[in-house]
mmCIF file of C-alpha atoms in Angstrom:
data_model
loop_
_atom_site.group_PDB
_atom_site.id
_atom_site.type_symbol
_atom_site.label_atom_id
_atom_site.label_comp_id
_atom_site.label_asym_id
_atom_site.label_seq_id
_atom_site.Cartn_x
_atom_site.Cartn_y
_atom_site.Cartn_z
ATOM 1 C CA UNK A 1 -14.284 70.275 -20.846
ATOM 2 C CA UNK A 2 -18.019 70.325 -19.262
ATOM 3 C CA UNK A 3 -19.039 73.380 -17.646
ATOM 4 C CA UNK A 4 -20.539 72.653 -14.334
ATOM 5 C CA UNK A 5 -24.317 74.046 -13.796
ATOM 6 C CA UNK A 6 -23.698 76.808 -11.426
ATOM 7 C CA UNK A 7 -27.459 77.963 -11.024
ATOM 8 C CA UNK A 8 -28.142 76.164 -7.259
ATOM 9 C CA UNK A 9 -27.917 79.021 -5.528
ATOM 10 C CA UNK A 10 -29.968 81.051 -7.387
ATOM 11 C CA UNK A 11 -32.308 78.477 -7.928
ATOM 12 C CA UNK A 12 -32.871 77.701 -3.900
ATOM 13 C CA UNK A 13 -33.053 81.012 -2.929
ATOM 14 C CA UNK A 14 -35.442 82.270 -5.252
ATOM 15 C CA UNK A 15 -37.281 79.566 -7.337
ATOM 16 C CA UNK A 16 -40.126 77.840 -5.642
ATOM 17 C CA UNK A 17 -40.059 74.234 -4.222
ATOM 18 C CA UNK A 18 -41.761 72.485 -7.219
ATOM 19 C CA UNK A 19 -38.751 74.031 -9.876
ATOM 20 C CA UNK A 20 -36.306 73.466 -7.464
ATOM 21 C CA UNK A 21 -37.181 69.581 -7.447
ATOM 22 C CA UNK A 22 -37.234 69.664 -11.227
ATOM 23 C CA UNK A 23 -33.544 71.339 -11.801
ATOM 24 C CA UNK A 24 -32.500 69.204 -9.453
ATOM 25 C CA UNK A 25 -33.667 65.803 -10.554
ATOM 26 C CA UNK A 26 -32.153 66.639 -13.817
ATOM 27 C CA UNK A 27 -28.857 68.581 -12.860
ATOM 28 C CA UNK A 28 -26.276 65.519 -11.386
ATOM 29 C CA UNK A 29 -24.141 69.082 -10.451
ATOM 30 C CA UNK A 30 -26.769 70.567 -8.657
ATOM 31 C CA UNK A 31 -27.786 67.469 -7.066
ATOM 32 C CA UNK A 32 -24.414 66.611 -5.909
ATOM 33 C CA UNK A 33 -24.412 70.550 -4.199
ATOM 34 C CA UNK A 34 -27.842 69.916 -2.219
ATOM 35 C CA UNK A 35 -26.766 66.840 -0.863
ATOM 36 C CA UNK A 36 -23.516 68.525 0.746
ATOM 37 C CA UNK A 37 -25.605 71.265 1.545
ATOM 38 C CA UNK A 38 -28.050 68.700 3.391
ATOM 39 C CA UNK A 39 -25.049 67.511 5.436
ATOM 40 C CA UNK A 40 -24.076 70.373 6.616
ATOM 41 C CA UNK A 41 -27.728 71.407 7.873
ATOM 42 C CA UNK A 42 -27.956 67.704 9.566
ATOM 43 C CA UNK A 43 -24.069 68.581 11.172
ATOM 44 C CA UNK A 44 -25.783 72.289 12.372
ATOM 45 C CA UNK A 45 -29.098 70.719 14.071
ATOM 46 C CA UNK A 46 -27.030 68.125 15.275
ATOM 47 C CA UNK A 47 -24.241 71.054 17.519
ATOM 48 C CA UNK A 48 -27.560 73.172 17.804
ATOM 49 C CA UNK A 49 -27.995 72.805 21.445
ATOM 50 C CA UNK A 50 -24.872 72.728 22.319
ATOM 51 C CA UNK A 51 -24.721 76.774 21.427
ATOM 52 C CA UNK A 52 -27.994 77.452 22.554
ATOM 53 C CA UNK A 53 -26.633 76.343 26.197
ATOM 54 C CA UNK A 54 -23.597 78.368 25.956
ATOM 55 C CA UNK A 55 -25.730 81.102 24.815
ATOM 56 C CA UNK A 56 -27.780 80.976 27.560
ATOM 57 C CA UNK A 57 -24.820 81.331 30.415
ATOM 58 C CA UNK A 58 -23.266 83.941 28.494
ATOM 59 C CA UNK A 59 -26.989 85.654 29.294
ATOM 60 C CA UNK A 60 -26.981 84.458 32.395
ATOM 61 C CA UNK A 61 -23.601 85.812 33.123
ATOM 62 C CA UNK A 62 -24.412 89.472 31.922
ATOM 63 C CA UNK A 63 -27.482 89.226 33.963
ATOM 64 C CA UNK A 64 -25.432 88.512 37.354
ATOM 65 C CA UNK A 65 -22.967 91.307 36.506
ATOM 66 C CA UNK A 66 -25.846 93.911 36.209
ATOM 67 C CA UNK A 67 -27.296 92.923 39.026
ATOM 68 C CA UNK A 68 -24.051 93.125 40.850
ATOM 69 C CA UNK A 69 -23.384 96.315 39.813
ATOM 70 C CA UNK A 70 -26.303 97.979 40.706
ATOM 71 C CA UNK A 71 -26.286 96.243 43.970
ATOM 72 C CA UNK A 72 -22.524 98.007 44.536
ATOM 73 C CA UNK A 73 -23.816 101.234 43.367
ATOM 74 C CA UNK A 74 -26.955 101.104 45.511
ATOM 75 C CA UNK A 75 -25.013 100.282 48.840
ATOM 76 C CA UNK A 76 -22.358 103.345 47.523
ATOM 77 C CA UNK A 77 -24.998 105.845 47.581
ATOM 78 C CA UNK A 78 -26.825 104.617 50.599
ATOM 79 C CA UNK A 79 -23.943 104.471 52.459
ATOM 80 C CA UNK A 80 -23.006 108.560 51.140
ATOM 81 C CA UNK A 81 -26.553 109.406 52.167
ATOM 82 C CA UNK A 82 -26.811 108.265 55.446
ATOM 83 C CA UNK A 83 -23.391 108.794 56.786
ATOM 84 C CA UNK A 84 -23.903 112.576 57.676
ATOM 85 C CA UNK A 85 -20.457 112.941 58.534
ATOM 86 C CA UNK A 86 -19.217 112.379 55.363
ATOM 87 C CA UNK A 87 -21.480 114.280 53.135
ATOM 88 C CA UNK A 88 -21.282 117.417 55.348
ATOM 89 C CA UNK A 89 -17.745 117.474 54.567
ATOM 90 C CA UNK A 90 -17.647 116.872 50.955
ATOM 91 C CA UNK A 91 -20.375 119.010 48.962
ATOM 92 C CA UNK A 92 -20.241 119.820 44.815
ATOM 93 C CA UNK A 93 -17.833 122.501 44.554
ATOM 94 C CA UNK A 94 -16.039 122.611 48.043
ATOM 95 C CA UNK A 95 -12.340 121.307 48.593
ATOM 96 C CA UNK A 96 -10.908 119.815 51.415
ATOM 97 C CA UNK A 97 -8.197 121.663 53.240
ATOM 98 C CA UNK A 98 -6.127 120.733 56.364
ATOM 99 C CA UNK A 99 -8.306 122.126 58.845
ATOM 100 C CA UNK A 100 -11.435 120.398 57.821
ATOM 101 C CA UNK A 101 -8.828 117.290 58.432
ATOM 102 C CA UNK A 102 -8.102 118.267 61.745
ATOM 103 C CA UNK A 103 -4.641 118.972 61.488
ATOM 104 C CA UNK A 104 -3.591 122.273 63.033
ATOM 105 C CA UNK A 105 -3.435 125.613 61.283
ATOM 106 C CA UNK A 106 -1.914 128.595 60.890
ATOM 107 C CA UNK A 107 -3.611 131.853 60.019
ATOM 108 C CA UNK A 108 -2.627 131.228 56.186
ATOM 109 C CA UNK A 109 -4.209 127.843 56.521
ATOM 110 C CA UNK A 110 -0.995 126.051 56.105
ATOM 111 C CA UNK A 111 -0.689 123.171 58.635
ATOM 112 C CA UNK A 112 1.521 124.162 62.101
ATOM 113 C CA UNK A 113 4.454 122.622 63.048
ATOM 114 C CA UNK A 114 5.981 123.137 66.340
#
């Protein structure tokens, strides 16, 4: 039973291009693993673009949402700031009550029925 040569990957990621060339032209193993490995890479650059443009709407698609959203939030608080009506009514630590409504009161504050 032959043992197969199991130093490719060590030898491509570490060993320099010239030693490489040598294991390999002597290694039918390690030959037989760089020429899958080769197909692969050619199958990668050959889908490349097709990622690259999906990438780029995905971007693109963030980019509108942002913009969007700040576009909501800007027209929410420019709409609260110039709309005295509202804002004099509704400050940081007041509540609304029933008068403030316009609904008629009592001298409890509880709304009048007749």
């Amino acid at each position: 039973m032959d043992k197969k040569c199991t130093k490719y990957e060590g030898l491509f990621t570490f060993a320099n291009k010239e030693d490489f060339e040598n294991h390999l032209a002597n290694c039918q193993d390690c030959r037989q693993e760089h020429q899958k490995m080769e197909k692969i890479s050619s199958l990668i650059q050959e889908v490349k673009p097709y990622y690259k443009k999906r990438r780029r709407n995905k971007t693109f698609a963030k980019v509108a949402c942002t913009l969007l959203l700040l576009f909501f939030c800007g027209t929410t608080f420019t709409f609260m700031n110039f709309n005295t009506d509202l804002t004099d009514t509704l400050k940081y630590g007041s509540a609304l009550d029933a008068q403030d409504l316009g609904f008629p009161v009592d001298s409890y504050g509880l709304i009048t029925v007749e």
